[in-house]
Coordinates of C-alpha atoms and ligand atoms in Angstrom, one line a residue:
X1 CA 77.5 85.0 127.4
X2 CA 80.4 84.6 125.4
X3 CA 81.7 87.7 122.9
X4 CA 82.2 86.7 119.2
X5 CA 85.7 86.2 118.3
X6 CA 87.3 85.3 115.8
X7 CA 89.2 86.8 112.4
X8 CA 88.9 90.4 112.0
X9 CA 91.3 90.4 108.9
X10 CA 93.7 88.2 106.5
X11 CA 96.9 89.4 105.0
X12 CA 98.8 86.7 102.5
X13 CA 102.0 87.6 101.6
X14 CA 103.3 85.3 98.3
X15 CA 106.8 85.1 97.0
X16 CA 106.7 87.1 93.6
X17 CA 108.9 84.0 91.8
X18 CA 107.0 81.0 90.4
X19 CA 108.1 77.8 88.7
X20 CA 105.4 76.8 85.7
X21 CA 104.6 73.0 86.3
X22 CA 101.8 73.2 83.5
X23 CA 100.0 75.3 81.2
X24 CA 96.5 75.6 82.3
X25 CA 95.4 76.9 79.1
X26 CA 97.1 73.5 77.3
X27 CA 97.7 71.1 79.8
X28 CA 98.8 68.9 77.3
X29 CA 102.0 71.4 76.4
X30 CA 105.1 70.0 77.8
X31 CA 106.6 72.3 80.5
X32 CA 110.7 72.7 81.1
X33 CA 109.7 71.3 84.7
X34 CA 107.9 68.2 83.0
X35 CA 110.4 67.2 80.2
X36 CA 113.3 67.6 82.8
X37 CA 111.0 64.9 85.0
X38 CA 110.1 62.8 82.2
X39 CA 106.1 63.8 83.6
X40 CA 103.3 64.7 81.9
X41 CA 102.2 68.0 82.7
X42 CA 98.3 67.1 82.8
X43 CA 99.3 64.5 85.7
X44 CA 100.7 68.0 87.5
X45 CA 97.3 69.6 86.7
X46 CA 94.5 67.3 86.9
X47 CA 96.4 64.2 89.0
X48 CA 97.3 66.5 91.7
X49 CA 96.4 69.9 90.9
X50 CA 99.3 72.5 90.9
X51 CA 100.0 74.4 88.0
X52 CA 102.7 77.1 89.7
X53 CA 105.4 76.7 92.6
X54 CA 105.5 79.9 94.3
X55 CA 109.4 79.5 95.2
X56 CA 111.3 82.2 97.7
X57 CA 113.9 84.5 96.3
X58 CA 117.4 84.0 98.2
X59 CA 116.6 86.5 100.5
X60 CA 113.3 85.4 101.7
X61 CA 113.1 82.3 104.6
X62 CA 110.0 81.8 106.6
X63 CA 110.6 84.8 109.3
X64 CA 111.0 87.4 106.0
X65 CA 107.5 86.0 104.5
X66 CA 105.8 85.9 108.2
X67 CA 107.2 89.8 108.6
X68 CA 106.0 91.1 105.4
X69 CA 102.6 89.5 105.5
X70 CA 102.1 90.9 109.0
X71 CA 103.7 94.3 108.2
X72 CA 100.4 94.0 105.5
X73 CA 97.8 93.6 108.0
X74 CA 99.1 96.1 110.7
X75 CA 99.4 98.5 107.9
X76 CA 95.8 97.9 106.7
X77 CA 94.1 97.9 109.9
X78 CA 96.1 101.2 111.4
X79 CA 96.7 98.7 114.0
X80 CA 98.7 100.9 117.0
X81 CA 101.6 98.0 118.2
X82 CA 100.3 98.8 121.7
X83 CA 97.1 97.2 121.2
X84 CA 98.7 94.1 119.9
X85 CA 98.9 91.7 122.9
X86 CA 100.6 88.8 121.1
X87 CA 102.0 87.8 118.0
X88 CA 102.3 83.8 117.6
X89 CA 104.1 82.4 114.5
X90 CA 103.2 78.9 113.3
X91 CA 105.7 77.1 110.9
X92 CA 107.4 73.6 110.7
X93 CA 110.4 75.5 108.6
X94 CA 111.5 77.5 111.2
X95 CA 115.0 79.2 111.4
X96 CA 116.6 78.5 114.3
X97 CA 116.4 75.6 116.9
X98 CA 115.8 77.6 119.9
X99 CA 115.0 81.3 118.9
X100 CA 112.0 81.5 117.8
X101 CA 110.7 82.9 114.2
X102 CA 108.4 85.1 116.4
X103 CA 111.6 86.7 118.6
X104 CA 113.0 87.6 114.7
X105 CA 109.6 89.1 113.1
X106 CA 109.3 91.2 116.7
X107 CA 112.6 92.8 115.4
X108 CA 111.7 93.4 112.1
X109 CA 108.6 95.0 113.0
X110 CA 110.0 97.1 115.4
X111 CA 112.4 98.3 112.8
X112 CA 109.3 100.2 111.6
X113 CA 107.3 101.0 114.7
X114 CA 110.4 102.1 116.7
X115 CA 112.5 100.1 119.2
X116 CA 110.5 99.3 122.4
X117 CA 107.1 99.8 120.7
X118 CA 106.1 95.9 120.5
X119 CA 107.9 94.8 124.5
X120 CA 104.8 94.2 125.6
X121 CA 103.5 92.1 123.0
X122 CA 104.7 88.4 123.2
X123 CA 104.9 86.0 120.8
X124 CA 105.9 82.6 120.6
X125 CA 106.3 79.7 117.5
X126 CA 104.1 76.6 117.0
X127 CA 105.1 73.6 115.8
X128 CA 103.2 71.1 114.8
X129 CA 103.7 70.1 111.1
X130 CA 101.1 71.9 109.1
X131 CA 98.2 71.7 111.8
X132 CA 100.4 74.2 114.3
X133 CA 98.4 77.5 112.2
X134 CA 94.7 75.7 114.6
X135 CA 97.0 75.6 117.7
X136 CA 97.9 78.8 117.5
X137 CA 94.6 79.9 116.7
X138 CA 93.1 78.2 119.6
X139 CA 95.1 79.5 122.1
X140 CA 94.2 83.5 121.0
X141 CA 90.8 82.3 120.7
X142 CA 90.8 80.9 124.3
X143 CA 92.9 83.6 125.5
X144 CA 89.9 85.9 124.5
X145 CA 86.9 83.7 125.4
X146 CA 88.4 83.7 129.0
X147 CA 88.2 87.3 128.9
X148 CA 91.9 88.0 129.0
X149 CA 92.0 90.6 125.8
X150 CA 91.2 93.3 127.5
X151 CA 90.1 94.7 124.5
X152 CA 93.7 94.1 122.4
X153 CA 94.2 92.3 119.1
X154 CA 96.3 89.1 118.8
X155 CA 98.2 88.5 115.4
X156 CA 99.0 84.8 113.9
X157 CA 100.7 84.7 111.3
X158 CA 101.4 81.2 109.6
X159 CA 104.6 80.9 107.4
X160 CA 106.3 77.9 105.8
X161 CA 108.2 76.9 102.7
X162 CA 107.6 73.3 101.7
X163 CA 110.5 72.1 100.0
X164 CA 111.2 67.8 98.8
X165 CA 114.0 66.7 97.2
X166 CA 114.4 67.6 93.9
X167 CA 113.3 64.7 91.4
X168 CA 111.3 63.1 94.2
X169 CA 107.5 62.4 93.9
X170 CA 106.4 65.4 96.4
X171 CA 109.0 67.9 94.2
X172 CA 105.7 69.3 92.3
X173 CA 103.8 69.5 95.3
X174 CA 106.1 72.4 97.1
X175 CA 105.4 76.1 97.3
X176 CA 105.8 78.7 100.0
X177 CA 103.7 81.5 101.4
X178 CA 102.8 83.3 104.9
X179 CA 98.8 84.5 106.0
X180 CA 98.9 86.5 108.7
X181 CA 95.3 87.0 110.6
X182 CA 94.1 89.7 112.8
X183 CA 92.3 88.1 116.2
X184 CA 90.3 89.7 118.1
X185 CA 86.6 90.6 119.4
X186 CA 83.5 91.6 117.5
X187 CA 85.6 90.6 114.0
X188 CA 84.4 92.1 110.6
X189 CA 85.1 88.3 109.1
X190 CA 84.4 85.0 110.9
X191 CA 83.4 84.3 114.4
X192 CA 84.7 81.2 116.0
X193 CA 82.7 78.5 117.3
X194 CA 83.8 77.4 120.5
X195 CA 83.5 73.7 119.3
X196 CA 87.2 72.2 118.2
X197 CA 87.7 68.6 117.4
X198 CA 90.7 66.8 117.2
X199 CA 92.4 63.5 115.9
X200 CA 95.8 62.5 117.4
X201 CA 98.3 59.6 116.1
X202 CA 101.7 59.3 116.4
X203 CA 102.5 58.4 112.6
X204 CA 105.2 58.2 110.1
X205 CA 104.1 59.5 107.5
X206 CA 105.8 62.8 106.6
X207 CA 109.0 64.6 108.9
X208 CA 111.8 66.7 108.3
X209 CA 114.7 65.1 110.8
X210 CA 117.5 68.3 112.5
X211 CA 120.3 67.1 109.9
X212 CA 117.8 67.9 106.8
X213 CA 116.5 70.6 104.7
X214 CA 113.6 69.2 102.3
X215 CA 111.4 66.4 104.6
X216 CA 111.0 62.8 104.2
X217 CA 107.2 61.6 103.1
X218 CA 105.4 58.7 102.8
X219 CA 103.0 59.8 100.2
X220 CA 100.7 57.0 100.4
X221 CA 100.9 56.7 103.6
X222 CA 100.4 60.6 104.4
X223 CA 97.0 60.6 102.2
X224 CA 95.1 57.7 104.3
X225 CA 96.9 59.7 107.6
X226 CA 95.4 62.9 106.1
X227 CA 92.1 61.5 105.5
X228 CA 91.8 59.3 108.8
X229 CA 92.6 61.9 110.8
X230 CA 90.4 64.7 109.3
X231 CA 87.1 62.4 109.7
X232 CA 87.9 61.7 113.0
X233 CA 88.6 65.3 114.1
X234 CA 85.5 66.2 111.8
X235 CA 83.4 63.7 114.0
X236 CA 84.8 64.8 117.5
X237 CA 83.5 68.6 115.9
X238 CA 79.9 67.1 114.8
X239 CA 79.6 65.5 118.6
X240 CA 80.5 68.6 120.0
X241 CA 78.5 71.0 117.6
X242 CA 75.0 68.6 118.5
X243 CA 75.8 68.8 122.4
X244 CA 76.0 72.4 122.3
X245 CA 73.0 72.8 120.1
X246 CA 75.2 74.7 117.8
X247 CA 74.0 72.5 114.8
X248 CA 71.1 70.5 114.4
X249 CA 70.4 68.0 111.4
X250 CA 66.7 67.6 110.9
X251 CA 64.9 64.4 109.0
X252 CA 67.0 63.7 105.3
X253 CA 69.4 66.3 106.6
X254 CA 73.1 65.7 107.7
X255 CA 75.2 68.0 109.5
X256 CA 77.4 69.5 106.4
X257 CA 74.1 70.5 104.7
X258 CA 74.3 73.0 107.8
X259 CA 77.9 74.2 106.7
X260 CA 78.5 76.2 103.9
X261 CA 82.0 77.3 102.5
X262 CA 85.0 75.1 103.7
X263 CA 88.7 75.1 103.4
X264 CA 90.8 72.2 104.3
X265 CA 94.8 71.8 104.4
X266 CA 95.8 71.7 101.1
X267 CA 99.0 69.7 100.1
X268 CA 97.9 70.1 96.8
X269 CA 94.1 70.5 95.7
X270 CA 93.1 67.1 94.6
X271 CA 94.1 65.7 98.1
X272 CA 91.2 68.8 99.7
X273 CA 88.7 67.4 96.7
X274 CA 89.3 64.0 98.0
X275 CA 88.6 64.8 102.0
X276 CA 85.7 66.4 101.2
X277 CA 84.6 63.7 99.1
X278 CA 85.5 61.8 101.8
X279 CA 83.7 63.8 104.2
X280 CA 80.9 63.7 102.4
X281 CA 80.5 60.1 101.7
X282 CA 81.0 59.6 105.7
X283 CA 77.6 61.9 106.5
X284 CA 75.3 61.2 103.5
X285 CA 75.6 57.4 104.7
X286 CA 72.2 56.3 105.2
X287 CA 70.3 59.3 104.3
X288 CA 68.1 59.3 101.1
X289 CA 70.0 61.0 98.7
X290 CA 73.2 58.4 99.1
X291 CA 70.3 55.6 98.3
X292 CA 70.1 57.6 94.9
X293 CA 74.1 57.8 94.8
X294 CA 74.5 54.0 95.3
X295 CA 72.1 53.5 92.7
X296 CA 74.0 54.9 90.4
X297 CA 77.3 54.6 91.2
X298 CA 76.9 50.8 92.7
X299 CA 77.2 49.2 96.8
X300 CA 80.6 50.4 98.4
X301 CA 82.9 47.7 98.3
X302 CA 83.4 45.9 101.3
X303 CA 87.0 45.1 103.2
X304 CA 85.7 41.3 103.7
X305 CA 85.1 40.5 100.0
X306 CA 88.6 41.3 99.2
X307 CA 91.9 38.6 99.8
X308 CA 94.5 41.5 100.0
X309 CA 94.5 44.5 101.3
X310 CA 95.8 46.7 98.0
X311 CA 92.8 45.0 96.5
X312 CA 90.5 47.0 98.7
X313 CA 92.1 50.0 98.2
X314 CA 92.5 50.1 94.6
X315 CA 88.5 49.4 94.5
X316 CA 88.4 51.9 97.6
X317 CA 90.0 54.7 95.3
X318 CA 88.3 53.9 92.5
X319 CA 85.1 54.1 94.2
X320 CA 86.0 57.5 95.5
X321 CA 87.0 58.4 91.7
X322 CA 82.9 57.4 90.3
X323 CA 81.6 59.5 93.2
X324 CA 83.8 62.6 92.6
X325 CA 81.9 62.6 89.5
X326 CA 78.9 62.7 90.5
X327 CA 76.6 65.7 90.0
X328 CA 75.4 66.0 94.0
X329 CA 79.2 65.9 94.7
X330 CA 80.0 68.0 92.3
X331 CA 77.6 70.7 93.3
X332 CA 78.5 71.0 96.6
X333 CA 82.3 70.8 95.8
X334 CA 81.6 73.6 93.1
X335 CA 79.5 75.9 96.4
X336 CA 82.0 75.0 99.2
X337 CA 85.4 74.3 98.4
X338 CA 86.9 75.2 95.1
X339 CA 87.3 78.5 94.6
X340 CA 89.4 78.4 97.8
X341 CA 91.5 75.7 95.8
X342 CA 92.8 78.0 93.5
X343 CA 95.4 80.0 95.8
X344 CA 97.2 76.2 95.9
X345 CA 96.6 75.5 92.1
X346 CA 98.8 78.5 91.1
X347 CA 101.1 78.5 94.1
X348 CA 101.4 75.2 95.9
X349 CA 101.7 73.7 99.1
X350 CA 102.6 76.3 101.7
X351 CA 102.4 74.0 104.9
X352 CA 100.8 75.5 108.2
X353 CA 100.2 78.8 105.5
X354 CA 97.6 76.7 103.4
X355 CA 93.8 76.3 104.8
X356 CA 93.7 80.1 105.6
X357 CA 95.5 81.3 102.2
X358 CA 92.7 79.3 100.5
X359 CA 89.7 80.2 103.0
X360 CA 91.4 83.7 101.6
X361 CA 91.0 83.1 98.5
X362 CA 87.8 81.7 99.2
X363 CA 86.5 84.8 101.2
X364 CA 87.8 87.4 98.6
X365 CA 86.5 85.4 95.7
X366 CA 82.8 85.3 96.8
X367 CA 83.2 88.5 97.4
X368 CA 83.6 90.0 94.5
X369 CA 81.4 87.8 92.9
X370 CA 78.5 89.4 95.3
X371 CA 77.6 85.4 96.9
X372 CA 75.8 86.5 100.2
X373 CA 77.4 84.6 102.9
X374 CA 76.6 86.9 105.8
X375 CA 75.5 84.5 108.5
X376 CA 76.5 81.6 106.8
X377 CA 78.2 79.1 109.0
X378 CA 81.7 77.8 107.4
X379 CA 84.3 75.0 108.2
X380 CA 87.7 74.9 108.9
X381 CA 89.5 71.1 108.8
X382 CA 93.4 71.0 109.3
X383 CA 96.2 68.6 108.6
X384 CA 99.6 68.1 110.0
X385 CA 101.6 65.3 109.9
X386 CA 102.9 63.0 112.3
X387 CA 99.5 63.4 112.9
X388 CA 96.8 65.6 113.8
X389 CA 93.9 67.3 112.8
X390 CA 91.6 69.4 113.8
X391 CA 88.2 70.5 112.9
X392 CA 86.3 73.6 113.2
X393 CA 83.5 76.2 112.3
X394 CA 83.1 79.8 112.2
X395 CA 79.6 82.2 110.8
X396 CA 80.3 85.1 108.9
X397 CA 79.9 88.0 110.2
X398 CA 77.6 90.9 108.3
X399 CA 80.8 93.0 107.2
X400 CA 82.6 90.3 105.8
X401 CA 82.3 91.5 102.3
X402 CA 83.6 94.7 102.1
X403 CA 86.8 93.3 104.4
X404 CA 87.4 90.6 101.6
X405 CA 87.3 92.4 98.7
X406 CA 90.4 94.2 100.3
X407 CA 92.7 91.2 100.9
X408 CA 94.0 91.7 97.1
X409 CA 95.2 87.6 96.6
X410 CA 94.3 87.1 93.3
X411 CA 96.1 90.6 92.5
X412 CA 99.5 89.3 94.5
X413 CA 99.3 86.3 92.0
X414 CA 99.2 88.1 89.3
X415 CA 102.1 90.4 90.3
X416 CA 104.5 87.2 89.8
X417 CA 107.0 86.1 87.5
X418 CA 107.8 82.5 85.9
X419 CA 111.6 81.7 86.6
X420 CA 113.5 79.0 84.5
X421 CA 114.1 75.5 85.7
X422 CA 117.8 76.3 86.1
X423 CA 117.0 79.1 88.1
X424 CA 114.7 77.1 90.7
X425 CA 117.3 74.5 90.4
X426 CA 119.7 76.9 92.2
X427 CA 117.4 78.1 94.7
X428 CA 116.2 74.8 95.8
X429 CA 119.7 73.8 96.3
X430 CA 121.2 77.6 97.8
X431 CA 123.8 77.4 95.1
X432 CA 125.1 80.6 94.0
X433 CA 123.9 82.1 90.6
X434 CA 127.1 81.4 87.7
X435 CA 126.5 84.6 86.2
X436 CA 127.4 86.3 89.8
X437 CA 123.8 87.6 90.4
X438 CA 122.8 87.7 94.4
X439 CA 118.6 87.1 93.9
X440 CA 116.4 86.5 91.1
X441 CA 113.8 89.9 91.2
X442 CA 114.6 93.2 93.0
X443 CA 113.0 93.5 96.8
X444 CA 109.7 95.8 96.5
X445 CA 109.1 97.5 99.8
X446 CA 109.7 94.5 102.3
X447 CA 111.3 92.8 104.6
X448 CA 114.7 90.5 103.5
X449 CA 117.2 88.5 104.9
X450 CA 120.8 90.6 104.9
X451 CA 122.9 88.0 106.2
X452 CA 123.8 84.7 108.2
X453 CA 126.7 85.3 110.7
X454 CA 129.1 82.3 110.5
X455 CA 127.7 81.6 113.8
X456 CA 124.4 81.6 112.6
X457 CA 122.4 84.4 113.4
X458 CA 119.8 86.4 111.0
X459 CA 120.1 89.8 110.0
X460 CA 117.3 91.6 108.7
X461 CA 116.1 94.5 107.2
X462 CA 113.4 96.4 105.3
X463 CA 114.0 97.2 101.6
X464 CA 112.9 100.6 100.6
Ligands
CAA501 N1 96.8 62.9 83.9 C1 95.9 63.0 85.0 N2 96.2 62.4 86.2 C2 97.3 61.7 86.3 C3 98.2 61.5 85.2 C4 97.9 62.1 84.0 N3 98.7 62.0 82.9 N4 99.2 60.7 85.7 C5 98.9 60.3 87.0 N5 97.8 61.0 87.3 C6 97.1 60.9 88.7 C7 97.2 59.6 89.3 O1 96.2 58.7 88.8 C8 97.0 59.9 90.8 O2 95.6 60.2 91.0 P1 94.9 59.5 92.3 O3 95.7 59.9 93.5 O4 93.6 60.0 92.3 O5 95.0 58.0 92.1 C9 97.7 61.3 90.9 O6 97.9 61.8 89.5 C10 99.1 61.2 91.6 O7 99.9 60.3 90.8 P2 100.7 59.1 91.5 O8 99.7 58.1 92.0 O9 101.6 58.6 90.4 O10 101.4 59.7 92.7 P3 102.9 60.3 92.8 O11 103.9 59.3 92.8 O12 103.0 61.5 91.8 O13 102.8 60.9 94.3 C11 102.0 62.2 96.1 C12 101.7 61.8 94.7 C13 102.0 61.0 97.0 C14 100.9 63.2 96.6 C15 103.4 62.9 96.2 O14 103.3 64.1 95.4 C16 103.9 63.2 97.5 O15 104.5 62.4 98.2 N6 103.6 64.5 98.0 C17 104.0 65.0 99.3 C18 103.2 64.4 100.5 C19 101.8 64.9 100.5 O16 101.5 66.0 100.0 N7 100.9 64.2 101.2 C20 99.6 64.7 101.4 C21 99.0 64.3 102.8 S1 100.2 64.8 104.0 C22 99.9 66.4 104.3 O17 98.8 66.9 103.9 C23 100.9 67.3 105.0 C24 101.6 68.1 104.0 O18 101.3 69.2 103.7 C25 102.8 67.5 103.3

């Protein structure tokens, strides 16, 4: 028999800089962000639903967040670096064209631990838009299944900073942030099912080409990509779970009824709302309770009754829109998915980083409100661009609890502060400050960037 593996521990590290988009409290209040767009701020809110950009300081890129948020977890867990057998980076915002993130974070940590203490541990980065953080995680998870551990930890440590051009339409959907999760056997948090689906396309739909430094999107485009792809990696997952005997669906019943908390990728949280929507609409088909949806929402409209294509999915989307607002959608949306949704409500899209800084959030939240999961199974359904996705379950473990109340997210967005529009203007765009000043807040006790040699290599070090 297989051991249980899966995530032992979660460390999120967030930049300590945020721009306001809107006021949650009066989301009617114009922000400096929405008058300099010409926006309304409730469109920022309840459109898409971001209210803060976390944004990096000018000493923080993707290896510095990946470092400190792995520095976090080490620390936590008294993890020895000898009993850490790998430690795989995931990121599409990567520093270098050839040397990995991972070869850079080695060095940092071993600025702590002591040069040599990590040569055994290897490390390598993933790329694969935002879905690269359920490669990585795959690979330690088979790594471990096939008996290879030997009893040591793997680390993966997702790290991004999603940046568009300024004034474009994905501007207010950018953020930044790193989670870095402890792998191993017998976790205190989530063991893995060994049932992964997957969708595959080659699409256009979002990239970020060698000669550029914010990405090109299709926005459209990338939410019916998004949503495609996540039903038919959530389907390959469903076939798999009934095969195995992992889940099974009785009369009346369908398959998510057997899955309790989820996090999806999260570009920003209306686009999660609307794939589990999506989701859900796909697996009630047919079963009793969608009878009792459809009579009171209406029939689903059909491709064939419509002459053009936008036609159908306007009525499509507004379809979607009457059955968000349902109250059997709304309770299961309210159980499963948003309390993870709040991480990207007050600091945005953080790429590969997202689905496990909300299932943090998530985790840590029903902790502390005392919600008995232990035993629970749990989904995991992730997006990347270009595209693929892949679907996947876990059951928490008994210990889960105390574990979670540890991970201190909602305390590391507290521990922020707002900066002006001028300011985020400059960072977005490297400019240096007029008034001379070299970053924004003072380093606390972390890893930052020192320099870039003219040839470009990365200097680090850690900030006492
Ligand atoms: N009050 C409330 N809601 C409002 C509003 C107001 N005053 N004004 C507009 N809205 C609503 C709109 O009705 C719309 O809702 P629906 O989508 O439910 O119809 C929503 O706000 C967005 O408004 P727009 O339709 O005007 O869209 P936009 O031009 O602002 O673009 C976007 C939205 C396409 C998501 C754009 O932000 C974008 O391109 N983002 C980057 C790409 C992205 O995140 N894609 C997601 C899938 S790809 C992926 O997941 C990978 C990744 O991480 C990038």
């Amino acid at each position: 028999m297989r051991a249980a593996v899966g995530i032992d521990d979660i460390a999120v590290y967030i930049p300590r800089l945020y721009l306001e988009l809107a006021d949650e409290n009066r989301p009617e209040k114009p922000t400096e962000f929405s008058m300099a767009r010409k926006s309304d701020p409730s469109k920022y809110l309840h459109g898409i639903g971001i209210a803060k950009m976390s944004i990096p300081d000018t000493y923080q890129d993707s290896a510095v967040l990946a470092a400190n948020a792995i520095f976090e977890l080490i620390e936590r867990n008294n993890v020895h670096p000898s009993s850490l057998a790998r430690i795989d980076i995931a990121t599409e915002t990567g520093v270098d064209e050839s040397k990995p993130v991972a070869a850079y974070v080695h060095g940092m940590l071993e600025q702590k631990y002591g040069k040599g203490s990590l040569k055994r541990t290897s490390g390598v980065e993933y790329k694969f838009a935002c879905v690269s953080t359920a490669d990585a995680l795959e690979s330690s998870l088979d790594w471990a299944w096939a008996g290879r551990s030997n009893g040591k930890y793997s680390v993966i440590c997702a790290t991004d900073i999603a940046r568009y051009p300024l004034t474009s339409p994905g501007e207010p959907t950018q953020g930044a942030g790193a989670v870095a999760l402890l792998v191993k056997e017998d976790p205190r948090l989530l063991a893995i099912d060994p049932v992964i689906g997957t969708h595959m396309e080659d699409e256009d739909d979002f990239w970020r080409p060698l000669f550029s430094t914010t990405a090109v999107v299709h926005g459209k485009h990338s939410e019916r990509c998004y949503l495609r792809a996540m039903e038919g990696a959530v389907d390959d997952w469903a076939e798999q779970a009934i095969a195995s005997g992992i889940i099974r669906a009785g009369p009346g019943e369908s398959l998510v009824d057997h899955v309790g908390p989820m996090s999806f990728h999260v570009p920003y949280p209306k686009m999660a709302e609307k794939a589990f929507a999506y989701l859900l609409r796909h697996f009630w088909r047919g079963l009793p309770r969608w009878k009792q949806i459809l009579r009171e929402i209406g029939e689903e409209p059909k491709a064939d009754r419509y002459k053009k294509r936008e036609e159908f999915e306007k009525a499509e989307a507004d379809y979607m829109k009457l059955f968000m607002e349902t109250h059997q959608f709304q309770t299961e949306y309210l159980d499963k998915v948003a309390d993870g949704l709040v991480h990207a409500r007050e600091s945005g899209n953080s790429y590969s980083a997202s689905e496990k800084s909300c299932l943090s959030m998530l985790l840590e939240t029903k902790a502390m409100r005392g919600t008995d999961l232990a035993g629970k199974r749990g989904g995991s359904g992730n997006y990347g661009s270009g595209c693929k996705a892949k679907a996947s379950s876990w059951t928490v473990r008994e210990e889960w609890a105390a574990t979670a109340k540890k991970f201190g997210h909602a305390e590391k967005l507290h521990h922020r502060r707002p900066i002006s529009l001028a300011e985020y203007e400059i960072l977005h765009e490297g400019k240096p400050f007029p008034d001379g000043r070299k970053f924004v807040a003072e380093p606390e006790n972390e890893f930052v960037l020192v320099d870039v040699t003219s040839q470009g290599y990365r200097h680090y070090k850690f900030a006492d």
